[in-house]
C-alpha cells in the first residue's frame, strides 16, 4: 500500500471524515480554478487518504456549479489513484428502499452542457473509453465492504445524472424508470468522466434517500426527507469506506491507470504551450 492514496469525495450530508490521523488541511491550486474546498489529508488504518466535500463545507455549490475539473485535478496532484464517491440518490426501483446502498455500474447523462466535464480542448483532443464508467475492481471492493458491515446493498445499477438543481418532474421520473435506470442524482457522471481522463479509478457508494416522485405510496422527494435518511445512514457509509480501504491492494489490476494510452488523437507536436503546461500532470507522459 506504500504509494497508494485513496480519495473520498463526500456528497450531500458528508462534509467531513472522522477517524483519520495525521490530519492536515491542504489548499490546492489548479489550472482549472478552485476546488470546492480545502482537501483534508490523513491516514485511516495505515492507508493515506484525501477527503474533499463535493459541494464545499456548508454545501455552497449547486451540482452545476461544482468545479469538477479542479476537484479531480487536485486529487491527482495529491497522488490519489482511486476515488470513492459517496452520494445521495433517489430510487427509481421499488426494491431499492430508502436506506439501502447501491453500487452503480452505469450512467445516463441528462446534464445540459453547463459543466466542464473533460480535460480535453484548447488544442488537444482525446476520447477515452467509457463503456464501463466505473472501476470494476474498486466497485467490487465497495460492494464486499457494504456486505461485510451489514448494509443492504444492490450490486450494479444505472445512475441517471440530471442537471438539477430542481428535482425531476413526475413525467421525467417515469421516463427514467422506463429506461430501466435504478437511481437518480446530479453529480457522479461528471466526476466519473474526469476521473477516467485523469486515469484515476472511480467507484460510488450511493445511498438511496427517497423514491423521487414516481411512487404513488410515497411522498415526493424533498431535501428534508433526504437529510433525515442521510443522517441515519452516514455512519454506515463511513464504515463501508473504512472496510473497503482496509482491503485495497497495492497496485491496480484494472485498466483505469492507462485510460489515456490510446485516447489522444491530436498531433502532439502542435499542442499549444499553455495547454501542454496545464495538462502536464494529467497527460504529460503521452504528449
Ligand atoms: C440534497 S438533495 C440533491 C443533491 O444530493 C445529491 O448530491 P451528491 O451527489 O453530492 O450526494 C444529488 O446529486 C444532488 O446534488
Ligand atoms: N430524487 C432525487 N433526484 C436527484 N438527486 C437526488 N439526490 C437524492 N435524491 C435525489
PDB file of C-alpha atoms and ligand atoms in Angstrom:
ATOM      1  CA  UNK A   1       0.000   0.000   0.000  1.00  0.00           C
ATOM      2  CA  UNK A   2       3.043   2.284   0.303  1.00  0.00           C
ATOM      3  CA  UNK A   3       2.289   4.560  -2.651  1.00  0.00           C
ATOM      4  CA  UNK A   4      -1.469   4.239  -2.756  1.00  0.00           C
ATOM      5  CA  UNK A   5      -3.544   7.262  -1.812  1.00  0.00           C
ATOM      6  CA  UNK A   6      -7.313   6.900  -1.657  1.00  0.00           C
ATOM      7  CA  UNK A   7      -9.561   9.876  -2.272  1.00  0.00           C
ATOM      8  CA  UNK A   8     -13.052  10.225  -0.871  1.00  0.00           C
ATOM      9  CA  UNK A   9     -15.459  12.778  -2.326  1.00  0.00           C
ATOM     10  CA  UNK A  10     -18.251  13.381   0.133  1.00  0.00           C
ATOM     11  CA  UNK A  11     -21.644  14.371  -1.241  1.00  0.00           C
ATOM     12  CA  UNK A  12     -24.762  15.770   0.372  1.00  0.00           C
ATOM     13  CA  UNK A  13     -24.532  15.239   4.121  1.00  0.00           C
ATOM     14  CA  UNK A  14     -20.902  14.105   4.148  1.00  0.00           C
ATOM     15  CA  UNK A  15     -18.750  17.158   4.691  1.00  0.00           C
ATOM     16  CA  UNK A  16     -16.005  15.599   6.833  1.00  0.00           C
ATOM     17  CA  UNK A  17     -14.367  12.238   7.516  1.00  0.00           C
ATOM     18  CA  UNK A  18     -13.655  11.454  11.135  1.00  0.00           C
ATOM     19  CA  UNK A  19     -11.231   8.775  12.250  1.00  0.00           C
ATOM     20  CA  UNK A  20      -8.172   9.858  10.262  1.00  0.00           C
ATOM     21  CA  UNK A  21      -4.860  10.513  11.988  1.00  0.00           C
ATOM     22  CA  UNK A  22      -2.049  12.908  10.916  1.00  0.00           C
ATOM     23  CA  UNK A  23      -4.740  15.206   9.601  1.00  0.00           C
ATOM     24  CA  UNK A  24      -3.834  18.305   7.561  1.00  0.00           C
ATOM     25  CA  UNK A  25      -5.864  20.818   5.558  1.00  0.00           C
ATOM     26  CA  UNK A  26      -4.369  21.415   2.133  1.00  0.00           C
ATOM     27  CA  UNK A  27      -5.208  24.184  -0.313  1.00  0.00           C
ATOM     28  CA  UNK A  28      -4.557  23.081  -3.898  1.00  0.00           C
ATOM     29  CA  UNK A  29      -4.078  25.449  -6.831  1.00  0.00           C
ATOM     30  CA  UNK A  30      -5.117  24.137 -10.223  1.00  0.00           C
ATOM     31  CA  UNK A  31      -5.038  25.477 -13.806  1.00  0.00           C
ATOM     32  CA  UNK A  32      -8.818  24.975 -13.799  1.00  0.00           C
ATOM     33  CA  UNK A  33      -9.698  27.219 -10.878  1.00  0.00           C
ATOM     34  CA  UNK A  34     -10.513  26.477  -7.271  1.00  0.00           C
ATOM     35  CA  UNK A  35     -11.640  23.109  -5.947  1.00  0.00           C
ATOM     36  CA  UNK A  36     -14.793  23.014  -3.810  1.00  0.00           C
ATOM     37  CA  UNK A  37     -12.817  23.359  -0.574  1.00  0.00           C
ATOM     38  CA  UNK A  38      -9.543  22.561   1.129  1.00  0.00           C
ATOM     39  CA  UNK A  39      -8.590  18.895   0.888  1.00  0.00           C
ATOM     40  CA  UNK A  40      -8.196  17.035   4.158  1.00  0.00           C
ATOM     41  CA  UNK A  41      -5.292  14.613   4.082  1.00  0.00           C
ATOM     42  CA  UNK A  42      -4.579  11.963   6.698  1.00  0.00           C
ATOM     43  CA  UNK A  43      -4.232   8.279   7.418  1.00  0.00           C
ATOM     44  CA  UNK A  44      -7.027   5.792   8.002  1.00  0.00           C
ATOM     45  CA  UNK A  45      -5.922   2.439   9.428  1.00  0.00           C
ATOM     46  CA  UNK A  46      -2.485   2.930   7.879  1.00  0.00           C
ATOM     47  CA  UNK A  47      -3.787   3.994   4.455  1.00  0.00           C
ATOM     48  CA  UNK A  48      -3.110   7.501   3.144  1.00  0.00           C
ATOM     49  CA  UNK A  49      -6.373   9.314   2.450  1.00  0.00           C
ATOM     50  CA  UNK A  50      -7.576  12.566   0.919  1.00  0.00           C
ATOM     51  CA  UNK A  51     -11.075  13.858   1.602  1.00  0.00           C
ATOM     52  CA  UNK A  52     -12.988  16.588  -0.243  1.00  0.00           C
ATOM     53  CA  UNK A  53     -16.596  17.710   0.310  1.00  0.00           C
ATOM     54  CA  UNK A  54     -18.023  17.944  -3.222  1.00  0.00           C
ATOM     55  CA  UNK A  55     -20.335  20.877  -2.525  1.00  0.00           C
ATOM     56  CA  UNK A  56     -17.883  22.572  -0.151  1.00  0.00           C
ATOM     57  CA  UNK A  57     -18.298  22.792   3.620  1.00  0.00           C
ATOM     58  CA  UNK A  58     -21.671  24.363   4.315  1.00  0.00           C
ATOM     59  CA  UNK A  59     -22.956  22.966   0.964  1.00  0.00           C
ATOM     60  CA  UNK A  60     -22.202  26.115  -1.069  1.00  0.00           C
ATOM     61  CA  UNK A  61     -22.122  24.859  -4.690  1.00  0.00           C
ATOM     62  CA  UNK A  62     -25.052  23.539  -6.727  1.00  0.00           C
ATOM     63  CA  UNK A  63     -24.388  20.372  -8.769  1.00  0.00           C
ATOM     64  CA  UNK A  64     -23.923  22.605 -11.847  1.00  0.00           C
ATOM     65  CA  UNK A  65     -21.537  24.970 -10.031  1.00  0.00           C
ATOM     66  CA  UNK A  66     -19.200  22.349  -8.571  1.00  0.00           C
ATOM     67  CA  UNK A  67     -15.799  22.737 -10.222  1.00  0.00           C
ATOM     68  CA  UNK A  68     -15.406  19.036 -11.022  1.00  0.00           C
ATOM     69  CA  UNK A  69     -12.261  19.566 -13.085  1.00  0.00           C
ATOM     70  CA  UNK A  70     -10.471  21.367 -10.280  1.00  0.00           C
ATOM     71  CA  UNK A  71     -11.652  18.761  -7.758  1.00  0.00           C
ATOM     72  CA  UNK A  72     -10.296  15.836  -9.792  1.00  0.00           C
ATOM     73  CA  UNK A  73      -7.109  17.690 -10.736  1.00  0.00           C
ATOM     74  CA  UNK A  74      -6.489  18.372  -7.036  1.00  0.00           C
ATOM     75  CA  UNK A  75      -6.938  14.697  -6.225  1.00  0.00           C
ATOM     76  CA  UNK A  76      -4.395  13.787  -8.921  1.00  0.00           C
ATOM     77  CA  UNK A  77      -1.973  16.402  -7.591  1.00  0.00           C
ATOM     78  CA  UNK A  78      -2.211  14.847  -4.133  1.00  0.00           C
ATOM     79  CA  UNK A  79      -1.291  11.441  -5.561  1.00  0.00           C
ATOM     80  CA  UNK A  80      -4.751   9.858  -5.437  1.00  0.00           C
ATOM     81  CA  UNK A  81      -5.108   6.723  -7.585  1.00  0.00           C
ATOM     82  CA  UNK A  82      -8.616   5.664  -6.506  1.00  0.00           C
ATOM     83  CA  UNK A  83     -11.635   7.824  -5.699  1.00  0.00           C
ATOM     84  CA  UNK A  84     -14.609   6.655  -3.662  1.00  0.00           C
ATOM     85  CA  UNK A  85     -17.638   8.879  -4.152  1.00  0.00           C
ATOM     86  CA  UNK A  86     -20.341   8.949  -1.507  1.00  0.00           C
ATOM     87  CA  UNK A  87     -23.627  10.266  -2.871  1.00  0.00           C
ATOM     88  CA  UNK A  88     -27.298  10.638  -2.086  1.00  0.00           C
ATOM     89  CA  UNK A  89     -29.582   9.262  -4.808  1.00  0.00           C
ATOM     90  CA  UNK A  90     -33.276   8.941  -5.457  1.00  0.00           C
ATOM     91  CA  UNK A  91     -34.517   5.400  -6.037  1.00  0.00           C
ATOM     92  CA  UNK A  92     -36.244   4.574  -9.327  1.00  0.00           C
ATOM     93  CA  UNK A  93     -36.996   0.971  -8.332  1.00  0.00           C
ATOM     94  CA  UNK A  94     -39.345  -0.442  -5.729  1.00  0.00           C
ATOM     95  CA  UNK A  95     -36.713  -2.828  -4.351  1.00  0.00           C
ATOM     96  CA  UNK A  96     -34.159  -0.052  -3.732  1.00  0.00           C
ATOM     97  CA  UNK A  97     -35.683   1.128  -0.481  1.00  0.00           C
ATOM     98  CA  UNK A  98     -34.564   4.433   1.103  1.00  0.00           C
ATOM     99  CA  UNK A  99     -31.683   3.495   3.427  1.00  0.00           C
ATOM    100  CA  UNK A 100     -30.320   0.862   1.024  1.00  0.00           C
ATOM    101  CA  UNK A 101     -26.921   1.205  -0.638  1.00  0.00           C
ATOM    102  CA  UNK A 102     -26.359   0.876  -4.407  1.00  0.00           C
ATOM    103  CA  UNK A 103     -23.001   0.419  -6.128  1.00  0.00           C
ATOM    104  CA  UNK A 104     -23.862   1.758  -9.617  1.00  0.00           C
ATOM    105  CA  UNK A 105     -22.056   0.463 -12.683  1.00  0.00           C
ATOM    106  CA  UNK A 106     -23.676   2.548 -15.449  1.00  0.00           C
ATOM    107  CA  UNK A 107     -24.756   6.122 -16.077  1.00  0.00           C
ATOM    108  CA  UNK A 108     -27.176   8.001 -18.307  1.00  0.00           C
ATOM    109  CA  UNK A 109     -26.226  11.604 -18.995  1.00  0.00           C
ATOM    110  CA  UNK A 110     -29.032  14.116 -18.529  1.00  0.00           C
ATOM    111  CA  UNK A 111     -26.758  17.078 -17.802  1.00  0.00           C
ATOM    112  CA  UNK A 112     -27.121  20.041 -20.121  1.00  0.00           C
ATOM    113  CA  UNK A 113     -23.622  21.083 -21.079  1.00  0.00           C
ATOM    114  CA  UNK A 114     -23.096  23.731 -18.377  1.00  0.00           C
ATOM    115  CA  UNK A 115     -20.390  21.705 -16.689  1.00  0.00           C
ATOM    116  CA  UNK A 116     -16.810  21.290 -17.777  1.00  0.00           C
ATOM    117  CA  UNK A 117     -16.639  17.511 -17.952  1.00  0.00           C
ATOM    118  CA  UNK A 118     -13.390  16.988 -19.848  1.00  0.00           C
ATOM    119  CA  UNK A 119      -9.728  17.953 -19.588  1.00  0.00           C
ATOM    120  CA  UNK A 120      -9.536  17.929 -23.397  1.00  0.00           C
ATOM    121  CA  UNK A 121      -9.911  21.046 -25.525  1.00  0.00           C
ATOM    122  CA  UNK A 122      -7.734  24.094 -26.215  1.00  0.00           C
ATOM    123  CA  UNK A 123      -5.689  22.304 -28.855  1.00  0.00           C
ATOM    124  CA  UNK A 124      -5.626  18.756 -27.576  1.00  0.00           C
ATOM    125  CA  UNK A 125      -8.317  16.239 -28.465  1.00  0.00           C
ATOM    126  CA  UNK A 126      -8.788  12.812 -26.940  1.00  0.00           C
ATOM    127  CA  UNK A 127     -11.566  10.273 -26.476  1.00  0.00           C
ATOM    128  CA  UNK A 128     -11.363   7.866 -23.553  1.00  0.00           C
ATOM    129  CA  UNK A 129     -13.311   4.621 -23.441  1.00  0.00           C
ATOM    130  CA  UNK A 130     -16.290   4.975 -21.128  1.00  0.00           C
ATOM    131  CA  UNK A 131     -18.367   1.871 -21.856  1.00  0.00           C
ATOM    132  CA  UNK A 132     -17.737   0.759 -18.279  1.00  0.00           C
ATOM    133  CA  UNK A 133     -17.688   4.108 -16.495  1.00  0.00           C
ATOM    134  CA  UNK A 134     -16.699   2.958 -13.010  1.00  0.00           C
ATOM    135  CA  UNK A 135     -13.757   0.827 -11.922  1.00  0.00           C
ATOM    136  CA  UNK A 136     -14.964  -2.773 -11.621  1.00  0.00           C
ATOM    137  CA  UNK A 137     -12.247  -3.649  -9.139  1.00  0.00           C
ATOM    138  CA  UNK A 138     -12.993  -0.748  -6.789  1.00  0.00           C
ATOM    139  CA  UNK A 139     -16.758  -1.248  -7.129  1.00  0.00           C
ATOM    140  CA  UNK A 140     -16.321  -4.923  -6.199  1.00  0.00           C
ATOM    141  CA  UNK A 141     -14.429  -3.882  -3.068  1.00  0.00           C
ATOM    142  CA  UNK A 142     -17.135  -1.367  -2.137  1.00  0.00           C
ATOM    143  CA  UNK A 143     -19.828  -3.993  -2.591  1.00  0.00           C
ATOM    144  CA  UNK A 144     -17.960  -6.544  -0.471  1.00  0.00           C
ATOM    145  CA  UNK A 145     -17.333  -3.918   2.213  1.00  0.00           C
ATOM    146  CA  UNK A 146     -21.022  -2.984   2.313  1.00  0.00           C
ATOM    147  CA  UNK A 147     -21.973  -6.644   2.739  1.00  0.00           C
ATOM    148  CA  UNK A 148     -19.373  -7.079   5.489  1.00  0.00           C
ATOM    149  CA  UNK A 149     -20.700  -4.147   7.538  1.00  0.00           C
ATOM    150  CA  UNK A 150     -24.252  -5.495   7.252  1.00  0.00           C
ATOM    151  CA  UNK A 151     -25.742  -2.881   4.905  1.00  0.00           C
ATOM    152  CA  UNK A 152     -28.467  -3.842   2.433  1.00  0.00           C
ATOM    153  CA  UNK A 153     -26.621  -3.337  -0.833  1.00  0.00           C
ATOM    154  CA  UNK A 154     -27.523  -3.647  -4.522  1.00  0.00           C
ATOM    155  CA  UNK A 155     -24.615  -4.503  -6.807  1.00  0.00           C
ATOM    156  CA  UNK A 156     -24.773  -2.650 -10.107  1.00  0.00           C
ATOM    157  CA  UNK A 157     -27.418  -0.314 -11.381  1.00  0.00           C
ATOM    158  CA  UNK A 158     -27.780   2.621 -13.703  1.00  0.00           C
ATOM    159  CA  UNK A 159     -27.465   6.143 -12.258  1.00  0.00           C
ATOM    160  CA  UNK A 160     -29.266   8.894 -14.199  1.00  0.00           C
ATOM    161  CA  UNK A 161     -27.251  12.098 -13.819  1.00  0.00           C
ATOM    162  CA  UNK A 162     -29.610  15.057 -14.189  1.00  0.00           C
ATOM    163  CA  UNK A 163     -28.643  18.724 -14.183  1.00  0.00           C
ATOM    164  CA  UNK A 164     -30.789  19.983 -11.309  1.00  0.00           C
ATOM    165  CA  UNK A 165     -30.881  21.752  -9.023  1.00  0.00           C
ATOM    166  CA  UNK A 166     -34.692  21.312  -9.146  1.00  0.00           C
ATOM    167  CA  UNK A 167     -35.739  17.689  -8.801  1.00  0.00           C
ATOM    168  CA  UNK A 168     -37.383  15.875 -11.736  1.00  0.00           C
ATOM    169  CA  UNK A 169     -40.931  16.275 -12.935  1.00  0.00           C
ATOM    170  CA  UNK A 170     -43.156  13.245 -12.454  1.00  0.00           C
ATOM    171  CA  UNK A 171     -43.093  12.631 -16.227  1.00  0.00           C
ATOM    172  CA  UNK A 172     -39.285  12.632 -16.222  1.00  0.00           C
ATOM    173  CA  UNK A 173     -39.181  10.285 -13.242  1.00  0.00           C
ATOM    174  CA  UNK A 174     -41.444   7.799 -15.081  1.00  0.00           C
ATOM    175  CA  UNK A 175     -39.353   8.231 -18.241  1.00  0.00           C
ATOM    176  CA  UNK A 176     -36.151   7.300 -16.389  1.00  0.00           C
ATOM    177  CA  UNK A 177     -37.912   4.269 -14.938  1.00  0.00           C
ATOM    178  CA  UNK A 178     -38.904   3.253 -18.452  1.00  0.00           C
ATOM    179  CA  UNK A 179     -35.200   3.441 -19.395  1.00  0.00           C
ATOM    180  CA  UNK A 180     -34.606   0.734 -16.790  1.00  0.00           C
ATOM    181  CA  UNK A 181     -32.490   3.088 -14.661  1.00  0.00           C
ATOM    182  CA  UNK A 182     -32.033   2.330 -10.968  1.00  0.00           C
ATOM    183  CA  UNK A 183     -31.216   5.625  -9.236  1.00  0.00           C
ATOM    184  CA  UNK A 184     -31.018   9.345  -9.914  1.00  0.00           C
ATOM    185  CA  UNK A 185     -28.589  12.007  -8.783  1.00  0.00           C
ATOM    186  CA  UNK A 186     -26.920  15.163 -10.063  1.00  0.00           C
ATOM    187  CA  UNK A 187     -23.167  14.717  -9.745  1.00  0.00           C
ATOM    188  CA  UNK A 188     -21.473  11.381 -10.283  1.00  0.00           C
ATOM    189  CA  UNK A 189     -21.305  11.026 -14.052  1.00  0.00           C
ATOM    190  CA  UNK A 190     -19.339  14.243 -14.452  1.00  0.00           C
ATOM    191  CA  UNK A 191     -16.850  13.123 -11.828  1.00  0.00           C
ATOM    192  CA  UNK A 192     -16.542   9.642 -13.310  1.00  0.00           C
ATOM    193  CA  UNK A 193     -15.642  11.076 -16.765  1.00  0.00           C
ATOM    194  CA  UNK A 194     -12.954  13.342 -15.386  1.00  0.00           C
ATOM    195  CA  UNK A 195     -11.556  10.628 -13.120  1.00  0.00           C
ATOM    196  CA  UNK A 196     -11.272   8.327 -16.162  1.00  0.00           C
ATOM    197  CA  UNK A 197      -9.394  11.018 -18.108  1.00  0.00           C
ATOM    198  CA  UNK A 198      -7.137  11.538 -15.095  1.00  0.00           C
ATOM    199  CA  UNK A 199      -6.516   7.750 -15.021  1.00  0.00           C
ATOM    200  CA  UNK A 200      -7.948   7.526 -11.504  1.00  0.00           C
ATOM    201  CA  UNK A 201     -10.214   4.603 -10.519  1.00  0.00           C
ATOM    202  CA  UNK A 202     -13.715   5.762  -9.584  1.00  0.00           C
ATOM    203  CA  UNK A 203     -16.348   3.898  -7.574  1.00  0.00           C
ATOM    204  CA  UNK A 204     -19.591   5.014  -5.974  1.00  0.00           C
ATOM    205  CA  UNK A 205     -21.344   4.307  -2.692  1.00  0.00           C
ATOM    206  CA  UNK A 206     -24.836   5.608  -3.459  1.00  0.00           C
ATOM    207  CA  UNK A 207     -27.217   5.948  -0.552  1.00  0.00           C
ATOM    208  CA  UNK A 208     -30.865   5.696  -1.572  1.00  0.00           C
ATOM    209  CA  UNK A 209     -32.665   8.543   0.179  1.00  0.00           C
ATOM    210  CA  UNK A 210     -36.128   8.717  -1.471  1.00  0.00           C
ATOM    211  CA  UNK A 211     -38.397   7.393  -4.239  1.00  0.00           C
ATOM    212  CA  UNK A 212     -38.057  10.595  -6.290  1.00  0.00           C
ATOM    213  CA  UNK A 213     -41.640  11.370  -7.358  1.00  0.00           C
ATOM    214  CA  UNK A 214     -42.848   8.282  -9.264  1.00  0.00           C
ATOM    215  CA  UNK A 215     -44.128   6.191  -6.352  1.00  0.00           C
ATOM    216  CA  UNK A 216     -47.861   6.511  -5.558  1.00  0.00           C
ATOM    217  CA  UNK A 217     -47.450   5.313  -1.977  1.00  0.00           C
ATOM    218  CA  UNK A 218     -44.501   7.537  -1.010  1.00  0.00           C
ATOM    219  CA  UNK A 219     -44.159  11.289  -0.607  1.00  0.00           C
ATOM    220  CA  UNK A 220     -42.378  13.206  -3.350  1.00  0.00           C
ATOM    221  CA  UNK A 221     -38.682  13.804  -2.762  1.00  0.00           C
ATOM    222  CA  UNK A 222     -37.744  16.727  -0.512  1.00  0.00           C
ATOM    223  CA  UNK A 223     -34.453  17.981   0.906  1.00  0.00           C
ATOM    224  CA  UNK A 224     -35.833  17.486   4.411  1.00  0.00           C
ATOM    225  CA  UNK A 225     -36.522  13.784   3.815  1.00  0.00           C
ATOM    226  CA  UNK A 226     -33.144  13.291   2.123  1.00  0.00           C
ATOM    227  CA  UNK A 227     -31.254  14.833   5.037  1.00  0.00           C
ATOM    228  CA  UNK A 228     -33.158  12.676   7.551  1.00  0.00           C
ATOM    229  CA  UNK A 229     -32.178   9.474   5.716  1.00  0.00           C
ATOM    230  CA  UNK A 230     -28.578  10.620   5.269  1.00  0.00           C
ATOM    231  CA  UNK A 231     -28.273  11.402   8.979  1.00  0.00           C
ATOM    232  CA  UNK A 232     -29.385   7.939   9.980  1.00  0.00           C
ATOM    233  CA  UNK A 233     -27.141   6.216   7.402  1.00  0.00           C
ATOM    234  CA  UNK A 234     -23.966   8.282   7.237  1.00  0.00           C
ATOM    235  CA  UNK A 235     -22.289   6.142   9.911  1.00  0.00           C
ATOM    236  CA  UNK A 236     -22.866   3.062   7.762  1.00  0.00           C
ATOM    237  CA  UNK A 237     -21.352   4.793   4.694  1.00  0.00           C
ATOM    238  CA  UNK A 238     -18.272   5.665   6.752  1.00  0.00           C
ATOM    239  CA  UNK A 239     -17.979   2.055   7.953  1.00  0.00           C
ATOM    240  CA  UNK A 240     -18.113   0.877   4.328  1.00  0.00           C
ATOM    241  CA  UNK A 241     -15.310   3.270   3.380  1.00  0.00           C
ATOM    242  CA  UNK A 242     -13.167   2.104   6.292  1.00  0.00           C
ATOM    243  CA  UNK A 243     -13.758  -1.553   5.486  1.00  0.00           C
ATOM    244  CA  UNK A 244     -13.064  -1.030   1.760  1.00  0.00           C
ATOM    245  CA  UNK A 245      -9.928   0.992   2.395  1.00  0.00           C
ATOM    246  CA  UNK A 246      -8.518  -1.748   4.607  1.00  0.00           C
ATOM    247  CA  UNK A 247      -8.917  -4.199   1.675  1.00  0.00           C
ATOM    248  CA  UNK A 248      -7.357  -2.120  -1.103  1.00  0.00           C
ATOM    249  CA  UNK A 249      -4.341  -3.896  -2.526  1.00  0.00           C
ATOM    250  CA  UNK A 250      -1.116  -2.250  -3.574  1.00  0.00           C
ATOM    251  CA  UNK A 251      -1.069  -1.795  -7.330  1.00  0.00           C
ATOM    252  CA  UNK A 252      -4.029  -1.785  -9.690  1.00  0.00           C
ATOM    253  CA  UNK A 253      -5.064  -4.763 -11.817  1.00  0.00           C
ATOM    254  CA  UNK A 254      -7.676  -2.688 -13.707  1.00  0.00           C
ATOM    255  CA  UNK A 255      -7.131  -0.634 -16.870  1.00  0.00           C
ATOM    256  CA  UNK A 256      -8.031   2.743 -15.295  1.00  0.00           C
ATOM    257  CA  UNK A 257      -4.380   3.725 -14.894  1.00  0.00           C
ATOM    258  CA  UNK A 258      -3.855   3.546 -18.680  1.00  0.00           C
ATOM    259  CA  UNK A 259      -7.113   5.115 -19.846  1.00  0.00           C
ATOM    260  CA  UNK A 260      -5.338   7.745 -21.933  1.00  0.00           C
ATOM    261  CA  UNK A 261      -2.837   5.433 -23.585  1.00  0.00           C
ATOM    262  CA  UNK A 262      -4.706   5.220 -26.901  1.00  0.00           C
ATOM    263  CA  UNK A 263      -7.122   8.120 -26.379  1.00  0.00           C
ATOM    264  CA  UNK A 264      -5.266  11.132 -27.737  1.00  0.00           C
ATOM    265  CA  UNK A 265      -5.828  11.799 -31.437  1.00  0.00           C
ATOM    266  CA  UNK A 266      -4.175  15.225 -31.788  1.00  0.00           C
ATOM    267  CA  UNK A 267      -0.785  15.661 -33.370  1.00  0.00           C
ATOM    268  CA  UNK A 268       1.118  16.302 -30.145  1.00  0.00           C
ATOM    269  CA  UNK A 269       3.672  18.480 -31.955  1.00  0.00           C
ATOM    270  CA  UNK A 270       1.065  21.225 -32.452  1.00  0.00           C
ATOM    271  CA  UNK A 271      -0.358  21.412 -28.924  1.00  0.00           C
ATOM    272  CA  UNK A 272      -0.147  24.991 -27.638  1.00  0.00           C
ATOM    273  CA  UNK A 273       2.431  25.542 -24.900  1.00  0.00           C
ATOM    274  CA  UNK A 274      -0.122  26.734 -22.331  1.00  0.00           C
ATOM    275  CA  UNK A 275      -2.369  23.686 -22.901  1.00  0.00           C
ATOM    276  CA  UNK A 276       0.625  21.402 -22.570  1.00  0.00           C
ATOM    277  CA  UNK A 277       1.596  23.065 -19.286  1.00  0.00           C
ATOM    278  CA  UNK A 278      -1.935  22.888 -17.880  1.00  0.00           C
ATOM    279  CA  UNK A 279      -2.232  19.207 -18.737  1.00  0.00           C
ATOM    280  CA  UNK A 280       1.267  18.073 -17.788  1.00  0.00           C
ATOM    281  CA  UNK A 281       0.034  16.415 -14.591  1.00  0.00           C
ATOM    282  CA  UNK A 282      -2.907  14.676 -16.274  1.00  0.00           C
ATOM    283  CA  UNK A 283      -1.382  13.512 -19.569  1.00  0.00           C
ATOM    284  CA  UNK A 284       2.190  14.814 -19.785  1.00  0.00           C
ATOM    285  CA  UNK A 285       3.602  11.308 -20.267  1.00  0.00           C
ATOM    286  CA  UNK A 286       1.624  10.944 -23.526  1.00  0.00           C
ATOM    287  CA  UNK A 287       2.329  14.415 -25.005  1.00  0.00           C
TER     288      UNK A 287
HETATM  289  C1  LIG B   1     -29.510  17.342  -1.243  1.00  0.00           C
HETATM  290  S1  LIG B   1     -30.506  16.622  -2.425  1.00  0.00           S
HETATM  291  C2  LIG B   1     -29.822  16.707  -4.050  1.00  0.00           C
HETATM  292  C3  LIG B   1     -28.333  16.611  -4.112  1.00  0.00           C
HETATM  293  O1  LIG B   1     -27.933  15.407  -3.414  1.00  0.00           O
HETATM  294  C4  LIG B   1     -27.085  14.670  -4.260  1.00  0.00           C
HETATM  295  O2  LIG B   1     -25.781  15.196  -4.087  1.00  0.00           O
HETATM  296  P1  LIG B   1     -24.440  14.326  -4.033  1.00  0.00           P
HETATM  297  O3  LIG B   1     -24.387  13.510  -5.292  1.00  0.00           O
HETATM  298  O4  LIG B   1     -23.343  15.310  -3.941  1.00  0.00           O
HETATM  299  O5  LIG B   1     -24.598  13.461  -2.776  1.00  0.00           O
HETATM  300  C5  LIG B   1     -27.641  14.974  -5.636  1.00  0.00           C
HETATM  301  O6  LIG B   1     -26.737  14.608  -6.658  1.00  0.00           O
HETATM  302  C6  LIG B   1     -27.890  16.451  -5.558  1.00  0.00           C
HETATM  303  O7  LIG B   1     -26.730  17.197  -5.775  1.00  0.00           O
HETATM  304  N1  LIG B   2     -34.693  12.213  -6.180  1.00  0.00           N
HETATM  305  C1  LIG B   2     -33.502  12.718  -6.406  1.00  0.00           C
HETATM  306  N2  LIG B   2     -33.202  13.319  -7.594  1.00  0.00           N
HETATM  307  C2  LIG B   2     -31.980  13.821  -7.821  1.00  0.00           C
HETATM  308  N3  LIG B   2     -30.966  13.806  -6.929  1.00  0.00           N
HETATM  309  C3  LIG B   2     -31.212  13.227  -5.747  1.00  0.00           C
HETATM  310  N4  LIG B   2     -30.429  13.037  -4.691  1.00  0.00           N
HETATM  311  C4  LIG B   2     -31.133  12.395  -3.755  1.00  0.00           C
HETATM  312  N5  LIG B   2     -32.398  12.162  -4.182  1.00  0.00           N
HETATM  313  C5  LIG B   2     -32.467  12.670  -5.427  1.00  0.00           C
END
